[in-house]
Amino acid sequence: MTTLRAAALVALLALAAGCQSDDTADDPAAGPATAAPTAAPTGSVEPFAATSTPSASTPGVTAANTAEVCGEVDRLILAGSKKLAADSAAATKDKETTPDELNDRLKRTIAGLAGDVRRQAARAEDPEIEKLIGDVAKQLDGGAKAASPAKWLGETFVDIPPKLARECHA
């Protein structure tokens, strides 16, 4: 049962990392703070119709849908963290769940999250944001294929939310 408890702890730590502030709230130069998401994604996201696309040569201008896409990725990561924590907690309570069954459940959840994040990358109009989010999807693919997804959560997944907070912005 120690493996199951460790997996639950790692998933909860990943969830906590996803909820951490990026420390820009106290920095007036960092711009306005964004509100935390209040609802999990519904699964189907309507494409955003941009009214204009900034040119790549215009400095300081990002694509019209960058804030929306980054916000949706944040919501997906948060919802995925909650699902991973719930999977781990349920396995910890269910004394008949084996470590292999928990690993399979975590891998499926991470794989689903990777697909959701990849769809957001495809929506991004800013090539840098598309690459950033695509790279996150690739990291999640790695977690879905990891021999120990619980270990991957504690070593890699916990770094994703702070990276997105730093680099995925409008």
PDB file of C-alpha atoms in Angstrom:
ATOM      1  CA  MET A   1       0.000   0.000   0.000  1.00  0.00           C
ATOM      2  CA  THR A   2       3.020   2.302   0.338  1.00  0.00           C
ATOM      3  CA  THR A   3       3.241   2.710  -3.447  1.00  0.00           C
ATOM      4  CA  LEU A   4      -0.393   3.770  -3.591  1.00  0.00           C
ATOM      5  CA  ARG A   5       0.053   6.325  -0.831  1.00  0.00           C
ATOM      6  CA  ALA A   6       3.181   7.688  -2.499  1.00  0.00           C
ATOM      7  CA  ALA A   7       1.278   8.031  -5.765  1.00  0.00           C
ATOM      8  CA  ALA A   8      -1.532   9.839  -3.983  1.00  0.00           C
ATOM      9  CA  LEU A   9       0.935  12.189  -2.319  1.00  0.00           C
ATOM     10  CA  VAL A  10       2.684  12.944  -5.608  1.00  0.00           C
ATOM     11  CA  ALA A  11      -0.616  13.668  -7.330  1.00  0.00           C
ATOM     12  CA  LEU A  12      -1.654  15.973  -4.512  1.00  0.00           C
ATOM     13  CA  LEU A  13       1.692  17.761  -4.723  1.00  0.00           C
ATOM     14  CA  ALA A  14       1.175  18.172  -8.463  1.00  0.00           C
ATOM     15  CA  LEU A  15      -2.236  19.647  -7.776  1.00  0.00           C
ATOM     16  CA  ALA A  16      -0.763  22.034  -5.235  1.00  0.00           C
ATOM     17  CA  ALA A  17       1.937  23.088  -7.697  1.00  0.00           C
ATOM     18  CA  GLY A  18      -0.727  23.880 -10.240  1.00  0.00           C
ATOM     19  CA  CYS A  19      -2.418  26.182  -7.763  1.00  0.00           C
ATOM     20  CA  GLN A  20       0.690  28.139  -6.808  1.00  0.00           C
ATOM     21  CA  SER A  21       1.025  31.820  -7.600  1.00  0.00           C
ATOM     22  CA  ASP A  22       3.676  32.858 -10.060  1.00  0.00           C
ATOM     23  CA  ASP A  23       4.664  35.671  -7.647  1.00  0.00           C
ATOM     24  CA  THR A  24       3.579  38.422 -10.038  1.00  0.00           C
ATOM     25  CA  ALA A  25       0.621  39.504  -7.884  1.00  0.00           C
ATOM     26  CA  ASP A  26       2.857  41.794  -5.809  1.00  0.00           C
ATOM     27  CA  ASP A  27       4.781  43.131  -8.790  1.00  0.00           C
ATOM     28  CA  PRO A  28       2.981  46.073 -10.434  1.00  0.00           C
ATOM     29  CA  ALA A  29       5.237  45.786 -13.487  1.00  0.00           C
ATOM     30  CA  ALA A  30       3.995  42.252 -14.066  1.00  0.00           C
ATOM     31  CA  GLY A  31       0.525  43.470 -15.037  1.00  0.00           C
ATOM     32  CA  PRO A  32      -2.851  42.579 -13.614  1.00  0.00           C
ATOM     33  CA  ALA A  33      -3.300  39.308 -11.800  1.00  0.00           C
ATOM     34  CA  THR A  34      -5.530  36.756 -13.461  1.00  0.00           C
ATOM     35  CA  ALA A  35      -8.377  35.067 -11.663  1.00  0.00           C
ATOM     36  CA  ALA A  36      -8.162  31.368 -10.958  1.00  0.00           C
ATOM     37  CA  PRO A  37     -10.375  29.198 -13.145  1.00  0.00           C
ATOM     38  CA  THR A  38     -13.727  28.448 -11.582  1.00  0.00           C
ATOM     39  CA  ALA A  39     -14.852  25.550 -13.743  1.00  0.00           C
ATOM     40  CA  ALA A  40     -13.291  22.543 -15.365  1.00  0.00           C
ATOM     41  CA  PRO A  41     -13.363  22.332 -19.171  1.00  0.00           C
ATOM     42  CA  THR A  42     -16.405  20.746 -20.726  1.00  0.00           C
ATOM     43  CA  GLY A  43     -14.432  18.752 -23.253  1.00  0.00           C
ATOM     44  CA  SER A  44     -15.450  20.489 -26.472  1.00  0.00           C
ATOM     45  CA  VAL A  45     -14.008  23.881 -27.157  1.00  0.00           C
ATOM     46  CA  GLU A  46     -15.385  26.059 -29.930  1.00  0.00           C
ATOM     47  CA  PRO A  47     -12.716  27.550 -32.191  1.00  0.00           C
ATOM     48  CA  PHE A  48     -11.960  31.192 -31.509  1.00  0.00           C
ATOM     49  CA  ALA A  49     -12.521  33.464 -34.483  1.00  0.00           C
ATOM     50  CA  ALA A  50      -9.792  36.077 -34.428  1.00  0.00           C
ATOM     51  CA  THR A  51     -10.632  39.444 -35.916  1.00  0.00           C
ATOM     52  CA  SER A  52      -7.021  40.120 -36.816  1.00  0.00           C
ATOM     53  CA  THR A  53      -3.736  38.349 -36.772  1.00  0.00           C
ATOM     54  CA  PRO A  54      -0.722  40.402 -35.716  1.00  0.00           C
ATOM     55  CA  SER A  55       2.320  40.111 -37.884  1.00  0.00           C
ATOM     56  CA  ALA A  56       5.338  38.301 -36.522  1.00  0.00           C
ATOM     57  CA  SER A  57       7.389  41.434 -37.109  1.00  0.00           C
ATOM     58  CA  THR A  58       5.303  43.584 -34.735  1.00  0.00           C
ATOM     59  CA  PRO A  59       7.231  43.594 -31.449  1.00  0.00           C
ATOM     60  CA  GLY A  60       5.263  43.221 -28.222  1.00  0.00           C
ATOM     61  CA  VAL A  61       2.073  42.079 -29.967  1.00  0.00           C
ATOM     62  CA  THR A  62       0.700  38.603 -29.459  1.00  0.00           C
ATOM     63  CA  ALA A  63      -2.029  36.755 -31.295  1.00  0.00           C
ATOM     64  CA  ALA A  64      -5.607  37.638 -30.466  1.00  0.00           C
ATOM     65  CA  ASN A  65      -6.355  34.271 -28.886  1.00  0.00           C
ATOM     66  CA  THR A  66      -3.189  33.819 -26.798  1.00  0.00           C
ATOM     67  CA  ALA A  67      -4.849  34.715 -23.492  1.00  0.00           C
ATOM     68  CA  GLU A  68      -7.790  32.416 -24.241  1.00  0.00           C
ATOM     69  CA  VAL A  69      -5.605  29.480 -25.279  1.00  0.00           C
ATOM     70  CA  CYS A  70      -3.222  29.895 -22.332  1.00  0.00           C
ATOM     71  CA  GLY A  71      -6.163  30.192 -19.948  1.00  0.00           C
ATOM     72  CA  GLU A  72      -7.724  27.033 -21.323  1.00  0.00           C
ATOM     73  CA  VAL A  73      -4.427  25.145 -20.967  1.00  0.00           C
ATOM     74  CA  ASP A  74      -4.232  26.340 -17.348  1.00  0.00           C
ATOM     75  CA  ARG A  75      -7.782  25.048 -16.757  1.00  0.00           C
ATOM     76  CA  LEU A  76      -6.926  21.723 -18.404  1.00  0.00           C
ATOM     77  CA  ILE A  77      -3.798  21.282 -16.273  1.00  0.00           C
ATOM     78  CA  LEU A  78      -5.753  22.122 -13.110  1.00  0.00           C
ATOM     79  CA  ALA A  79      -8.590  19.733 -14.010  1.00  0.00           C
ATOM     80  CA  GLY A  80      -6.031  17.050 -14.904  1.00  0.00           C
ATOM     81  CA  SER A  81      -4.268  17.561 -11.576  1.00  0.00           C
ATOM     82  CA  LYS A  82      -7.562  17.131  -9.746  1.00  0.00           C
ATOM     83  CA  LYS A  83      -8.338  13.964 -11.709  1.00  0.00           C
ATOM     84  CA  LEU A  84      -4.882  12.527 -10.998  1.00  0.00           C
ATOM     85  CA  ALA A  85      -5.288  13.295  -7.303  1.00  0.00           C
ATOM     86  CA  ALA A  86      -8.768  11.742  -7.283  1.00  0.00           C
ATOM     87  CA  ASP A  87      -7.498   8.621  -9.073  1.00  0.00           C
ATOM     88  CA  SER A  88      -4.682   8.258  -6.558  1.00  0.00           C
ATOM     89  CA  ALA A  89      -6.917   8.897  -3.562  1.00  0.00           C
ATOM     90  CA  ALA A  90      -9.496   6.385  -4.782  1.00  0.00           C
ATOM     91  CA  ALA A  91      -6.796   3.771  -5.304  1.00  0.00           C
ATOM     92  CA  THR A  92      -5.451   4.416  -1.816  1.00  0.00           C
ATOM     93  CA  LYS A  93      -8.890   3.840  -0.288  1.00  0.00           C
ATOM     94  CA  ASP A  94      -9.572   0.773  -2.447  1.00  0.00           C
ATOM     95  CA  LYS A  95      -7.361  -1.861  -0.907  1.00  0.00           C
ATOM     96  CA  GLU A  96      -7.887  -4.131  -3.924  1.00  0.00           C
ATOM     97  CA  THR A  97      -6.339  -1.718  -6.439  1.00  0.00           C
ATOM     98  CA  THR A  98      -2.875  -2.896  -7.361  1.00  0.00           C
ATOM     99  CA  PRO A  99       0.022  -0.566  -8.140  1.00  0.00           C
ATOM    100  CA  ASP A 100      -0.159  -1.711 -11.783  1.00  0.00           C
ATOM    101  CA  GLU A 101      -3.848  -0.789 -11.945  1.00  0.00           C
ATOM    102  CA  LEU A 102      -3.101   2.623 -10.471  1.00  0.00           C
ATOM    103  CA  ASN A 103      -0.251   3.134 -12.953  1.00  0.00           C
ATOM    104  CA  ASP A 104      -2.587   2.265 -15.833  1.00  0.00           C
ATOM    105  CA  ARG A 105      -5.236   4.678 -14.528  1.00  0.00           C
ATOM    106  CA  LEU A 106      -2.690   7.481 -14.144  1.00  0.00           C
ATOM    107  CA  LYS A 107      -1.276   6.824 -17.619  1.00  0.00           C
ATOM    108  CA  ARG A 108      -4.750   7.023 -19.187  1.00  0.00           C
ATOM    109  CA  THR A 109      -5.479  10.290 -17.400  1.00  0.00           C
ATOM    110  CA  ILE A 110      -2.137  11.806 -18.442  1.00  0.00           C
ATOM    111  CA  ALA A 111      -2.637  10.624 -22.052  1.00  0.00           C
ATOM    112  CA  GLY A 112      -6.087  12.234 -22.158  1.00  0.00           C
ATOM    113  CA  LEU A 113      -4.651  15.447 -20.773  1.00  0.00           C
ATOM    114  CA  ALA A 114      -1.913  15.384 -23.441  1.00  0.00           C
ATOM    115  CA  GLY A 115      -4.547  15.142 -26.174  1.00  0.00           C
ATOM    116  CA  ASP A 116      -6.566  18.018 -24.702  1.00  0.00           C
ATOM    117  CA  VAL A 117      -3.456  20.203 -24.423  1.00  0.00           C
ATOM    118  CA  ARG A 118      -2.389  19.299 -27.987  1.00  0.00           C
ATOM    119  CA  ARG A 119      -5.779  20.502 -29.285  1.00  0.00           C
ATOM    120  CA  GLN A 120      -5.160  23.860 -27.595  1.00  0.00           C
ATOM    121  CA  ALA A 121      -1.715  24.089 -29.208  1.00  0.00           C
ATOM    122  CA  ALA A 122      -3.368  23.667 -32.601  1.00  0.00           C
ATOM    123  CA  ARG A 123      -5.688  26.590 -31.805  1.00  0.00           C
ATOM    124  CA  ALA A 124      -2.866  28.963 -30.892  1.00  0.00           C
ATOM    125  CA  GLU A 125      -2.320  31.684 -33.474  1.00  0.00           C
ATOM    126  CA  ASP A 126       1.044  32.745 -32.026  1.00  0.00           C
ATOM    127  CA  PRO A 127       3.708  30.290 -33.270  1.00  0.00           C
ATOM    128  CA  GLU A 128       5.741  30.623 -30.053  1.00  0.00           C
ATOM    129  CA  ILE A 129       2.706  29.804 -27.902  1.00  0.00           C
ATOM    130  CA  GLU A 130       1.795  26.929 -30.231  1.00  0.00           C
ATOM    131  CA  LYS A 131       5.314  25.512 -29.779  1.00  0.00           C
ATOM    132  CA  LEU A 132       5.271  26.033 -26.001  1.00  0.00           C
ATOM    133  CA  ILE A 133       1.937  24.265 -25.580  1.00  0.00           C
ATOM    134  CA  GLY A 134       2.938  21.560 -28.074  1.00  0.00           C
ATOM    135  CA  ASP A 135       6.074  20.926 -26.004  1.00  0.00           C
ATOM    136  CA  VAL A 136       3.903  20.589 -22.877  1.00  0.00           C
ATOM    137  CA  ALA A 137       1.774  18.012 -24.720  1.00  0.00           C
ATOM    138  CA  LYS A 138       4.967  16.100 -25.596  1.00  0.00           C
ATOM    139  CA  GLN A 139       6.013  16.164 -21.928  1.00  0.00           C
ATOM    140  CA  LEU A 140       2.599  14.772 -20.999  1.00  0.00           C
ATOM    141  CA  ASP A 141       3.018  12.052 -23.650  1.00  0.00           C
ATOM    142  CA  GLY A 142       6.226  11.105 -21.848  1.00  0.00           C
ATOM    143  CA  GLY A 143       4.338  10.841 -18.572  1.00  0.00           C
ATOM    144  CA  ALA A 144       1.720   8.610 -20.181  1.00  0.00           C
ATOM    145  CA  LYS A 145       4.516   6.289 -21.310  1.00  0.00           C
ATOM    146  CA  ALA A 146       6.570   6.432 -18.102  1.00  0.00           C
ATOM    147  CA  ALA A 147       7.244   3.198 -16.259  1.00  0.00           C
ATOM    148  CA  SER A 148       6.250   4.979 -13.054  1.00  0.00           C
ATOM    149  CA  PRO A 149       3.761   7.770 -13.743  1.00  0.00           C
ATOM    150  CA  ALA A 150       3.697   8.656 -10.033  1.00  0.00           C
ATOM    151  CA  LYS A 151       7.438   9.301 -10.119  1.00  0.00           C
ATOM    152  CA  TRP A 152       7.034  11.283 -13.368  1.00  0.00           C
ATOM    153  CA  LEU A 153       4.349  13.421 -11.712  1.00  0.00           C
ATOM    154  CA  GLY A 154       6.735  14.355  -8.910  1.00  0.00           C
ATOM    155  CA  GLU A 155       9.729  14.983 -11.163  1.00  0.00           C
ATOM    156  CA  THR A 156       8.287  16.510 -14.341  1.00  0.00           C
ATOM    157  CA  PHE A 157       4.600  17.328 -14.069  1.00  0.00           C
ATOM    158  CA  VAL A 158       5.124  19.650 -11.109  1.00  0.00           C
ATOM    159  CA  ASP A 159       7.330  21.863 -13.313  1.00  0.00           C
ATOM    160  CA  ILE A 160       4.683  22.348 -16.016  1.00  0.00           C
ATOM    161  CA  PRO A 161       2.332  24.839 -14.258  1.00  0.00           C
ATOM    162  CA  PRO A 162       5.110  27.267 -13.253  1.00  0.00           C
ATOM    163  CA  LYS A 163       6.589  27.073 -16.772  1.00  0.00           C
ATOM    164  CA  LEU A 164       3.205  27.910 -18.299  1.00  0.00           C
ATOM    165  CA  ALA A 165       2.737  30.755 -15.810  1.00  0.00           C
ATOM    166  CA  ARG A 166       6.088  32.221 -16.888  1.00  0.00           C
ATOM    167  CA  GLU A 167       5.927  31.656 -20.620  1.00  0.00           C
ATOM    168  CA  CYS A 168       2.313  31.411 -21.755  1.00  0.00           C
ATOM    169  CA  HIS A 169       1.013  34.951 -21.694  1.00  0.00           C
ATOM    170  CA  ALA A 170      -0.688  37.539 -23.843  1.00  0.00           C
TER     171      ALA A 170
END
